[in-house]
PDB file of C-alpha atoms and ligand atoms in Angstrom:
ATOM      1  CA  MET K  27     -30.075 -18.196 -31.352  1.00  0.00           C
ATOM      2  CA  GLY K  28     -34.029 -18.657 -31.700  1.00  0.00           C
ATOM      3  CA  ALA K  29     -36.102 -17.509 -33.035  1.00  0.00           C
ATOM      4  CA  PRO K  30     -37.475 -13.895 -31.548  1.00  0.00           C
ATOM      5  CA  LYS K  31     -41.193 -14.235 -30.074  1.00  0.00           C
ATOM      6  CA  TYR K  32     -42.520 -10.864 -31.281  1.00  0.00           C
ATOM      7  CA  LYS K  33     -42.602  -9.348 -33.866  1.00  0.00           C
ATOM      8  CA  ARG K  34     -43.963  -5.737 -33.073  1.00  0.00           C
ATOM      9  CA  ILE K  35     -43.164  -4.476 -29.978  1.00  0.00           C
ATOM     10  CA  MET K  36     -43.361  -1.540 -27.342  1.00  0.00           C
ATOM     11  CA  LEU K  37     -39.956  -0.943 -25.664  1.00  0.00           C
ATOM     12  CA  LYS K  38     -40.774   1.443 -22.074  1.00  0.00           C
ATOM     13  CA  LEU K  39     -38.081   3.069 -21.072  1.00  0.00           C
ATOM     14  CA  SER K  40     -37.942   5.035 -17.735  1.00  0.00           C
ATOM     15  CA  GLY K  41     -36.072   8.108 -17.967  1.00  0.00           C
ATOM     16  CA  GLU K  42     -34.222   7.676 -14.689  1.00  0.00           C
ATOM     17  CA  ALA K  43     -32.766   4.752 -17.382  1.00  0.00           C
ATOM     18  CA  LEU K  44     -31.141   8.120 -19.022  1.00  0.00           C
ATOM     19  CA  ALA K  45     -30.375   9.148 -16.296  1.00  0.00           C
ATOM     20  CA  GLY K  46     -28.070   7.034 -15.317  1.00  0.00           C
ATOM     21  CA  LYS K  47     -25.267   7.378 -11.814  1.00  0.00           C
ATOM     22  CA  ASN K  48     -26.411  10.943 -11.904  1.00  0.00           C
ATOM     23  CA  GLY K  49     -29.623  11.162 -10.743  1.00  0.00           C
ATOM     24  CA  PHE K  50     -30.458  13.724 -13.218  1.00  0.00           C
ATOM     25  CA  GLY K  51     -30.811  14.925 -16.180  1.00  0.00           C
ATOM     26  CA  ILE K  52     -29.040  12.273 -19.346  1.00  0.00           C
ATOM     27  CA  ASP K  53     -26.340  10.345 -19.079  1.00  0.00           C
ATOM     28  CA  PHE K  54     -24.721   9.643 -23.262  1.00  0.00           C
ATOM     29  CA  ASP K  55     -23.048   6.948 -22.780  1.00  0.00           C
ATOM     30  CA  VAL K  56     -25.941   4.928 -20.561  1.00  0.00           C
ATOM     31  CA  ALA K  57     -28.170   6.359 -23.831  1.00  0.00           C
ATOM     32  CA  MET K  58     -25.416   5.332 -26.191  1.00  0.00           C
ATOM     33  CA  ARG K  59     -25.869   1.862 -23.835  1.00  0.00           C
ATOM     34  CA  ILE K  60     -29.322   1.273 -24.330  1.00  0.00           C
ATOM     35  CA  ALA K  61     -29.110   2.567 -28.144  1.00  0.00           C
ATOM     36  CA  LEU K  62     -26.182  -0.240 -29.196  1.00  0.00           C
ATOM     37  CA  GLU K  63     -29.330  -3.016 -27.180  1.00  0.00           C
ATOM     38  CA  ILE K  64     -31.866  -1.793 -28.864  1.00  0.00           C
ATOM     39  CA  LYS K  65     -30.137  -1.640 -32.803  1.00  0.00           C
ATOM     40  CA  GLU K  66     -29.350  -5.156 -32.016  1.00  0.00           C
ATOM     41  CA  ILE K  67     -33.186  -6.195 -32.113  1.00  0.00           C
ATOM     42  CA  VAL K  68     -33.278  -3.954 -34.721  1.00  0.00           C
ATOM     43  CA  GLU K  69     -31.204  -6.604 -36.890  1.00  0.00           C
ATOM     44  CA  MET K  70     -33.469  -8.995 -35.636  1.00  0.00           C
ATOM     45  CA  GLY K  71     -36.374  -7.892 -37.650  1.00  0.00           C
ATOM     46  CA  ILE K  72     -38.471  -6.551 -34.872  1.00  0.00           C
ATOM     47  CA  GLU K  73     -40.532  -3.295 -35.264  1.00  0.00           C
ATOM     48  CA  ILE K  74     -40.114  -0.936 -32.549  1.00  0.00           C
ATOM     49  CA  GLY K  75     -42.430   1.957 -31.019  1.00  0.00           C
ATOM     50  CA  ALA K  76     -40.896   3.364 -27.577  1.00  0.00           C
ATOM     51  CA  VAL K  77     -41.838   5.710 -25.019  1.00  0.00           C
ATOM     52  CA  ILE K  78     -39.697   6.987 -22.628  1.00  0.00           C
ATOM     53  CA  GLY K  79     -40.416   9.065 -18.979  1.00  0.00           C
ATOM     54  CA  GLY K  80     -39.491  11.942 -17.788  1.00  0.00           C
ATOM     55  CA  GLY K  81     -38.316  11.838 -14.445  1.00  0.00           C
ATOM     56  CA  ASN K  82     -35.190  11.775 -14.456  1.00  0.00           C
ATOM     57  CA  ILE K  83     -35.715  16.072 -15.534  1.00  0.00           C
ATOM     58  CA  TRP K  84     -39.330  16.413 -14.504  1.00  0.00           C
ATOM     59  CA  ARG K  85     -41.337  14.663 -11.667  1.00  0.00           C
ATOM     60  CA  GLY K  86     -44.471  16.205 -12.058  1.00  0.00           C
ATOM     61  CA  ARG K  87     -45.923  14.705  -8.506  1.00  0.00           C
ATOM     62  CA  SER K  88     -43.143  17.111  -6.789  1.00  0.00           C
ATOM     63  CA  GLY K  89     -44.722  20.265  -7.720  1.00  0.00           C
ATOM     64  CA  GLU K  90     -45.876  20.894  -4.246  1.00  0.00           C
ATOM     65  CA  GLY K  91     -48.302  23.188  -4.718  1.00  0.00           C
ATOM     66  CA  MET K  92     -48.249  23.199  -8.376  1.00  0.00           C
ATOM     67  CA  ASP K  93     -51.205  22.925 -10.611  1.00  0.00           C
ATOM     68  CA  ARG K  94     -51.541  19.891 -11.677  1.00  0.00           C
ATOM     69  CA  THR K  95     -51.967  20.354 -15.095  1.00  0.00           C
ATOM     70  CA  THR K  96     -49.993  22.442 -15.484  1.00  0.00           C
ATOM     71  CA  ALA K  97     -46.834  19.814 -14.300  1.00  0.00           C
ATOM     72  CA  ASP K  98     -48.051  16.788 -16.135  1.00  0.00           C
ATOM     73  CA  TYR K  99     -47.173  19.511 -19.075  1.00  0.00           C
ATOM     74  CA  MET K 100     -43.876  20.134 -17.777  1.00  0.00           C
ATOM     75  CA  GLY K 101     -43.862  16.320 -18.023  1.00  0.00           C
ATOM     76  CA  MET K 102     -44.523  15.526 -21.309  1.00  0.00           C
ATOM     77  CA  LEU K 103     -42.248  18.411 -22.448  1.00  0.00           C
ATOM     78  CA  ALA K 104     -39.936  15.923 -21.103  1.00  0.00           C
ATOM     79  CA  THR K 105     -40.182  13.262 -22.277  1.00  0.00           C
ATOM     80  CA  CYS K 106     -39.818  15.047 -25.750  1.00  0.00           C
ATOM     81  CA  ILE K 107     -36.040  16.286 -24.713  1.00  0.00           C
ATOM     82  CA  ASN K 108     -35.526  12.332 -24.017  1.00  0.00           C
ATOM     83  CA  ALA K 109     -37.156  11.133 -27.103  1.00  0.00           C
ATOM     84  CA  LEU K 110     -34.784  13.771 -29.126  1.00  0.00           C
ATOM     85  CA  ALA K 111     -31.405  12.452 -26.884  1.00  0.00           C
ATOM     86  CA  LEU K 112     -32.796   8.440 -27.966  1.00  0.00           C
ATOM     87  CA  GLN K 113     -33.664   9.641 -31.186  1.00  0.00           C
ATOM     88  CA  ASP K 114     -29.259  11.239 -31.591  1.00  0.00           C
ATOM     89  CA  SER K 115     -27.319   7.855 -29.863  1.00  0.00           C
ATOM     90  CA  LEU K 116     -29.459   6.346 -32.331  1.00  0.00           C
ATOM     91  CA  GLU K 117     -28.893   7.921 -35.334  1.00  0.00           C
ATOM     92  CA  SER K 118     -25.483   8.654 -34.637  1.00  0.00           C
ATOM     93  CA  ILE K 119     -24.708   4.559 -34.623  1.00  0.00           C
ATOM     94  CA  GLY K 120     -27.208   3.994 -37.778  1.00  0.00           C
ATOM     95  CA  VAL K 121     -30.524   2.759 -36.998  1.00  0.00           C
ATOM     96  CA  ASN K 122     -33.120   5.370 -38.702  1.00  0.00           C
ATOM     97  CA  THR K 123     -35.701   6.626 -36.898  1.00  0.00           C
ATOM     98  CA  ARG K 124     -38.638   9.020 -36.096  1.00  0.00           C
ATOM     99  CA  VAL K 125     -40.394  11.620 -33.294  1.00  0.00           C
ATOM    100  CA  GLN K 126     -43.916  11.814 -32.991  1.00  0.00           C
ATOM    101  CA  THR K 127     -45.451  13.596 -30.652  1.00  0.00           C
ATOM    102  CA  ALA K 128     -48.793  14.023 -29.309  1.00  0.00           C
ATOM    103  CA  ILE K 129     -48.665  17.444 -28.806  1.00  0.00           C
ATOM    104  CA  GLU K 130     -47.678  19.154 -32.398  1.00  0.00           C
ATOM    105  CA  MET K 131     -43.955  20.767 -32.320  1.00  0.00           C
ATOM    106  CA  ARG K 132     -43.877  20.473 -36.106  1.00  0.00           C
ATOM    107  CA  GLU K 133     -40.075  22.291 -35.955  1.00  0.00           C
ATOM    108  CA  ILE K 134     -38.909  19.562 -33.815  1.00  0.00           C
ATOM    109  CA  ALA K 135     -40.865  16.523 -34.681  1.00  0.00           C
ATOM    110  CA  GLU K 136     -43.451  14.931 -36.884  1.00  0.00           C
ATOM    111  CA  PRO K 137     -46.960  15.013 -34.884  1.00  0.00           C
ATOM    112  CA  PHE K 138     -48.590  11.977 -33.623  1.00  0.00           C
ATOM    113  CA  ILE K 139     -50.181   9.990 -36.816  1.00  0.00           C
ATOM    114  CA  ARG K 140     -51.059   6.868 -36.209  1.00  0.00           C
ATOM    115  CA  ARG K 141     -50.810   5.317 -40.133  1.00  0.00           C
ATOM    116  CA  LYS K 142     -47.301   7.420 -40.870  1.00  0.00           C
ATOM    117  CA  ALA K 143     -46.316   5.703 -37.217  1.00  0.00           C
ATOM    118  CA  MET K 144     -47.518   1.960 -39.203  1.00  0.00           C
ATOM    119  CA  ARG K 145     -45.690   2.867 -42.189  1.00  0.00           C
ATOM    120  CA  HIS K 146     -42.136   3.840 -40.502  1.00  0.00           C
ATOM    121  CA  LEU K 147     -42.049   0.090 -38.547  1.00  0.00           C
ATOM    122  CA  GLU K 148     -42.553  -1.597 -41.195  1.00  0.00           C
ATOM    123  CA  LYS K 149     -39.637   0.135 -42.881  1.00  0.00           C
ATOM    124  CA  GLY K 150     -38.007  -0.250 -39.613  1.00  0.00           C
ATOM    125  CA  ARG K 151     -37.644   2.800 -38.363  1.00  0.00           C
ATOM    126  CA  ILE K 152     -37.697   2.773 -34.982  1.00  0.00           C
ATOM    127  CA  VAL K 153     -41.064   5.329 -34.059  1.00  0.00           C
ATOM    128  CA  ILE K 154     -40.401   6.700 -30.494  1.00  0.00           C
ATOM    129  CA  PHE K 155     -43.861   8.560 -29.502  1.00  0.00           C
ATOM    130  CA  GLY K 156     -42.684  11.708 -27.698  1.00  0.00           C
ATOM    131  CA  ALA K 157     -45.583  13.946 -24.855  1.00  0.00           C
ATOM    132  CA  GLY K 158     -47.313  11.572 -23.764  1.00  0.00           C
ATOM    133  CA  THR K 159     -50.405  10.956 -24.834  1.00  0.00           C
ATOM    134  CA  GLY K 160     -51.017  14.933 -25.050  1.00  0.00           C
ATOM    135  CA  ASN K 161     -53.023  14.809 -22.091  1.00  0.00           C
ATOM    136  CA  PRO K 162     -52.540  15.725 -17.944  1.00  0.00           C
ATOM    137  CA  TYR K 163     -53.725  12.695 -15.187  1.00  0.00           C
ATOM    138  CA  PHE K 164     -52.275  10.411 -17.642  1.00  0.00           C
ATOM    139  CA  SER K 165     -48.849   8.702 -17.158  1.00  0.00           C
ATOM    140  CA  THR K 166     -46.214   7.632 -19.837  1.00  0.00           C
ATOM    141  CA  ASP K 167     -47.117   3.714 -18.966  1.00  0.00           C
ATOM    142  CA  THR K 168     -50.631   4.958 -19.877  1.00  0.00           C
ATOM    143  CA  THR K 169     -49.034   6.013 -23.210  1.00  0.00           C
ATOM    144  CA  ALA K 170     -47.091   3.129 -24.077  1.00  0.00           C
ATOM    145  CA  ALA K 171     -50.581   1.293 -23.670  1.00  0.00           C
ATOM    146  CA  LEU K 172     -52.336   3.438 -25.633  1.00  0.00           C
ATOM    147  CA  ARG K 173     -49.871   3.577 -28.227  1.00  0.00           C
ATOM    148  CA  ALA K 174     -49.377  -0.177 -28.434  1.00  0.00           C
ATOM    149  CA  ALA K 175     -52.848  -0.805 -29.154  1.00  0.00           C
ATOM    150  CA  GLU K 176     -52.788   1.546 -31.897  1.00  0.00           C
ATOM    151  CA  ILE K 177     -49.538   0.011 -33.499  1.00  0.00           C
ATOM    152  CA  GLU K 178     -50.652  -3.460 -32.752  1.00  0.00           C
ATOM    153  CA  ALA K 179     -47.647  -4.586 -30.680  1.00  0.00           C
ATOM    154  CA  ASP K 180     -47.599  -7.756 -29.607  1.00  0.00           C
ATOM    155  CA  ALA K 181     -46.166  -7.228 -26.182  1.00  0.00           C
ATOM    156  CA  ILE K 182     -44.736  -4.199 -23.679  1.00  0.00           C
ATOM    157  CA  LEU K 183     -41.418  -4.336 -22.804  1.00  0.00           C
ATOM    158  CA  LEU K 184     -40.761  -2.798 -19.419  1.00  0.00           C
ATOM    159  CA  ALA K 185     -37.421  -1.417 -19.029  1.00  0.00           C
ATOM    160  CA  LYS K 186     -36.748  -0.590 -15.297  1.00  0.00           C
ATOM    161  CA  LYS K 187     -34.397  -0.004 -12.659  1.00  0.00           C
ATOM    162  CA  VAL K 188     -36.024  -3.303 -10.374  1.00  0.00           C
ATOM    163  CA  ASP K 189     -35.672  -6.704 -12.188  1.00  0.00           C
ATOM    164  CA  GLY K 190     -38.778  -8.042 -11.506  1.00  0.00           C
ATOM    165  CA  VAL K 191     -42.482  -7.828 -10.209  1.00  0.00           C
ATOM    166  CA  TYR K 192     -41.919  -8.018  -6.381  1.00  0.00           C
ATOM    167  CA  ASP K 193     -44.710  -8.905  -3.639  1.00  0.00           C
ATOM    168  CA  LYS K 194     -43.287  -6.160  -1.885  1.00  0.00           C
ATOM    169  CA  ASP K 195     -40.851  -3.098  -2.405  1.00  0.00           C
ATOM    170  CA  PRO K 196     -37.622  -5.102  -2.356  1.00  0.00           C
ATOM    171  CA  ASN K 197     -35.162  -2.289  -1.306  1.00  0.00           C
ATOM    172  CA  LYS K 198     -36.641  -1.943   1.147  1.00  0.00           C
ATOM    173  CA  TYR K 199     -37.335  -6.001   2.399  1.00  0.00           C
ATOM    174  CA  ASP K 200     -35.014  -8.682   1.900  1.00  0.00           C
ATOM    175  CA  ASP K 201     -37.473 -11.361   1.612  1.00  0.00           C
ATOM    176  CA  ALA K 202     -39.658  -9.480  -0.899  1.00  0.00           C
ATOM    177  CA  LYS K 203     -40.736 -12.337  -3.341  1.00  0.00           C
ATOM    178  CA  LYS K 204     -40.237 -11.628  -7.420  1.00  0.00           C
ATOM    179  CA  TYR K 205     -43.548 -13.386  -9.826  1.00  0.00           C
ATOM    180  CA  SER K 206     -41.874 -15.174 -12.892  1.00  0.00           C
ATOM    181  CA  LYS K 207     -45.750 -14.787 -14.205  1.00  0.00           C
ATOM    182  CA  LEU K 208     -48.967 -12.904 -13.127  1.00  0.00           C
ATOM    183  CA  SER K 209     -51.798 -11.792 -14.516  1.00  0.00           C
ATOM    184  CA  PHE K 210     -53.780  -8.416 -14.953  1.00  0.00           C
ATOM    185  CA  ILE K 211     -56.455  -9.420 -12.204  1.00  0.00           C
ATOM    186  CA  GLN K 212     -53.895  -9.927  -9.814  1.00  0.00           C
ATOM    187  CA  VAL K 213     -51.590  -6.746 -10.524  1.00  0.00           C
ATOM    188  CA  LEU K 214     -55.048  -5.248 -10.244  1.00  0.00           C
ATOM    189  CA  GLU K 215     -56.195  -6.869  -7.231  1.00  0.00           C
ATOM    190  CA  GLN K 216     -53.433  -6.724  -5.096  1.00  0.00           C
ATOM    191  CA  GLY K 217     -51.881  -3.456  -6.450  1.00  0.00           C
ATOM    192  CA  LEU K 218     -48.734  -4.706  -7.316  1.00  0.00           C
ATOM    193  CA  GLN K 219     -46.599  -2.030  -8.854  1.00  0.00           C
ATOM    194  CA  VAL K 220     -45.942  -2.649 -12.181  1.00  0.00           C
ATOM    195  CA  MET K 221     -47.538  -0.057 -14.199  1.00  0.00           C
ATOM    196  CA  ASP K 222     -50.565   2.306 -13.067  1.00  0.00           C
ATOM    197  CA  SER K 223     -53.876   0.677 -12.665  1.00  0.00           C
ATOM    198  CA  THR K 224     -55.669   2.830 -15.583  1.00  0.00           C
ATOM    199  CA  ALA K 225     -52.177   1.820 -17.900  1.00  0.00           C
ATOM    200  CA  SER K 226     -52.434  -1.566 -16.643  1.00  0.00           C
ATOM    201  CA  SER K 227     -56.123  -2.246 -17.382  1.00  0.00           C
ATOM    202  CA  LEU K 228     -55.638  -1.126 -20.525  1.00  0.00           C
ATOM    203  CA  CYS K 229     -53.259  -3.635 -21.070  1.00  0.00           C
ATOM    204  CA  MET K 230     -56.022  -6.082 -19.928  1.00  0.00           C
ATOM    205  CA  ASP K 231     -58.818  -5.058 -22.105  1.00  0.00           C
ATOM    206  CA  ASN K 232     -56.810  -5.317 -25.035  1.00  0.00           C
ATOM    207  CA  ASN K 233     -54.709  -8.248 -24.196  1.00  0.00           C
ATOM    208  CA  ILE K 234     -51.265  -6.426 -24.564  1.00  0.00           C
ATOM    209  CA  PRO K 235     -48.737  -9.173 -22.238  1.00  0.00           C
ATOM    210  CA  ILE K 236     -46.260  -6.294 -20.398  1.00  0.00           C
ATOM    211  CA  ILE K 237     -42.504  -8.448 -19.983  1.00  0.00           C
ATOM    212  CA  VAL K 238     -41.287  -6.022 -16.984  1.00  0.00           C
ATOM    213  CA  PHE K 239     -37.475  -6.791 -16.601  1.00  0.00           C
ATOM    214  CA  GLY K 240     -34.061  -4.578 -15.578  1.00  0.00           C
ATOM    215  CA  LEU K 241     -32.631  -2.585 -18.042  1.00  0.00           C
ATOM    216  CA  ASP K 242     -29.053  -2.676 -15.573  1.00  0.00           C
ATOM    217  CA  THR K 243     -28.089  -6.128 -16.923  1.00  0.00           C
ATOM    218  CA  PRO K 244     -27.260  -5.870 -20.686  1.00  0.00           C
ATOM    219  CA  GLY K 245     -28.222  -7.603 -22.570  1.00  0.00           C
ATOM    220  CA  ASN K 246     -31.835  -7.745 -21.605  1.00  0.00           C
ATOM    221  CA  ILE K 247     -33.535  -6.117 -24.359  1.00  0.00           C
ATOM    222  CA  LYS K 248     -32.135  -9.076 -26.830  1.00  0.00           C
ATOM    223  CA  ARG K 249     -33.946 -12.039 -24.123  1.00  0.00           C
ATOM    224  CA  ALA K 250     -36.800 -10.018 -23.753  1.00  0.00           C
ATOM    225  CA  VAL K 251     -37.515 -10.067 -27.386  1.00  0.00           C
ATOM    226  CA  LEU K 252     -36.416 -14.127 -27.309  1.00  0.00           C
ATOM    227  CA  GLY K 253     -39.187 -14.466 -24.638  1.00  0.00           C
ATOM    228  CA  GLU K 254     -36.319 -16.066 -22.486  1.00  0.00           C
ATOM    229  CA  GLU K 255     -37.389 -16.481 -18.829  1.00  0.00           C
ATOM    230  CA  ILE K 256     -35.904 -12.537 -17.293  1.00  0.00           C
ATOM    231  CA  GLY K 257     -37.972 -10.674 -14.547  1.00  0.00           C
ATOM    232  CA  THR K 258     -41.938 -10.725 -14.798  1.00  0.00           C
ATOM    233  CA  VAL K 259     -44.399 -11.597 -17.213  1.00  0.00           C
ATOM    234  CA  VAL K 260     -48.406  -9.954 -16.864  1.00  0.00           C
ATOM    235  CA  SER K 261     -50.946 -11.671 -19.073  1.00  0.00           C
ATOM    236  CA  ASN K 262     -54.326 -12.320 -19.293  1.00  0.00           C
ATOM    237  CA  ALA K 263     -52.581 -16.115 -19.605  1.00  0.00           C
TER     238      ALA K 263
HETATM  239  P1  GTP Z  23     -41.598   8.218 -46.041  1.00  0.00           P
HETATM  240  O1  GTP Z  23     -43.109   8.214 -46.078  1.00  0.00           O
HETATM  241  O2  GTP Z  23     -41.661   6.700 -45.848  1.00  0.00           O
HETATM  242  O3  GTP Z  23     -40.940   9.175 -46.869  1.00  0.00           O
HETATM  243  O4  GTP Z  23     -41.373   9.005 -44.719  1.00  0.00           O
HETATM  244  P2  GTP Z  23     -40.484   9.698 -44.123  1.00  0.00           P
HETATM  245  O5  GTP Z  23     -40.674  10.113 -42.946  1.00  0.00           O
HETATM  246  O6  GTP Z  23     -38.898   9.806 -44.353  1.00  0.00           O
HETATM  247  O7  GTP Z  23     -40.625  11.018 -45.407  1.00  0.00           O
HETATM  248  P3  GTP Z  23     -41.170  12.519 -45.155  1.00  0.00           P
HETATM  249  O8  GTP Z  23     -41.307  12.836 -46.347  1.00  0.00           O
HETATM  250  O9  GTP Z  23     -42.206  12.358 -44.220  1.00  0.00           O
HETATM  251  O10 GTP Z  23     -40.221  12.875 -43.349  1.00  0.00           O
HETATM  252  C1  GTP Z  23     -38.649  13.526 -43.941  1.00  0.00           C
HETATM  253  C2  GTP Z  23     -38.118  13.492 -42.809  1.00  0.00           C
HETATM  254  O11 GTP Z  23     -38.773  14.902 -42.515  1.00  0.00           O
HETATM  255  C3  GTP Z  23     -38.134  12.533 -41.540  1.00  0.00           C
HETATM  256  O12 GTP Z  23     -36.328  12.853 -40.992  1.00  0.00           O
HETATM  257  C4  GTP Z  23     -39.238  13.037 -40.807  1.00  0.00           C
HETATM  258  O13 GTP Z  23     -39.134  12.849 -39.674  1.00  0.00           O
HETATM  259  C5  GTP Z  23     -39.329  14.338 -41.161  1.00  0.00           C
HETATM  260  N1  GTP Z  23     -40.554  14.997 -41.002  1.00  0.00           N
HETATM  261  C6  GTP Z  23     -41.534  14.782 -41.367  1.00  0.00           C
HETATM  262  N2  GTP Z  23     -42.836  15.962 -41.167  1.00  0.00           N
HETATM  263  C7  GTP Z  23     -42.344  16.069 -40.446  1.00  0.00           C
HETATM  264  C8  GTP Z  23     -42.801  17.471 -39.193  1.00  0.00           C
HETATM  265  O14 GTP Z  23     -43.819  17.801 -39.487  1.00  0.00           O
HETATM  266  N3  GTP Z  23     -41.829  18.018 -38.621  1.00  0.00           N
HETATM  267  C9  GTP Z  23     -40.609  17.519 -38.654  1.00  0.00           C
HETATM  268  N4  GTP Z  23     -40.192  18.463 -37.826  1.00  0.00           N
HETATM  269  N5  GTP Z  23     -40.379  16.490 -39.027  1.00  0.00           N
HETATM  270  C10 GTP Z  23     -41.184  16.190 -39.972  1.00  0.00           C
END
């Protein structure tokens, strides 16, 4: 096995990833599969920050006619539920974790304190960041980009349902072409659906590469950490 390419990573999981085939809620078999994959890379000495979306519980934008900020706060709460579920799965297999939330809920989890998060990472604990950035109008992709910059992560591992970035929707078009490498400028100019533009520009400005890959293929998290060519790498190079 080669040496890991990255020492400290930000792992971004979509909430839907936890839903498994149900498409809603949390499938604990799936959560455990993800936890076991994460455990493998912890054991390689990789330091891991993690952000999970909340789409398996609440999709803000589907709340038609709803106040946007309220819908976004509901989404932030959904990410906290997912953070606790992932924490539980990881700790049940002996992986040390800490959940830190951007909105204080001290009875449930630690508040986000960057310096404390850094210490946890140095001690080999996975820090799961809940409640987004704590602000409406920001996605969990943006949270991942922001926290990645704050914890000085070497890369963002963006685990998705699709296995990379395509020139058009691969679910709709048979001739959709997958990119193996892209620059942030290409992503922004062509409006490619990697992350939202706020998150992409944050990564571009702070020079944090993003590796986009499919979570459904077992072993992909480890492959991404080893720098194997899976999915799409978005960077300034
Ligand atoms: P060290 O600084 O390395 O000792 O880190 P630590 O996280 O083990 O120390 P600490 O004594 O701060 O935390 C012990 C436990 O309490 C951990 O499981 C933390 O997640 C938890 N904890 C710490 N602060 C808070 C808080 O504000 N709220 C909640 N709910 N738990 C907390």
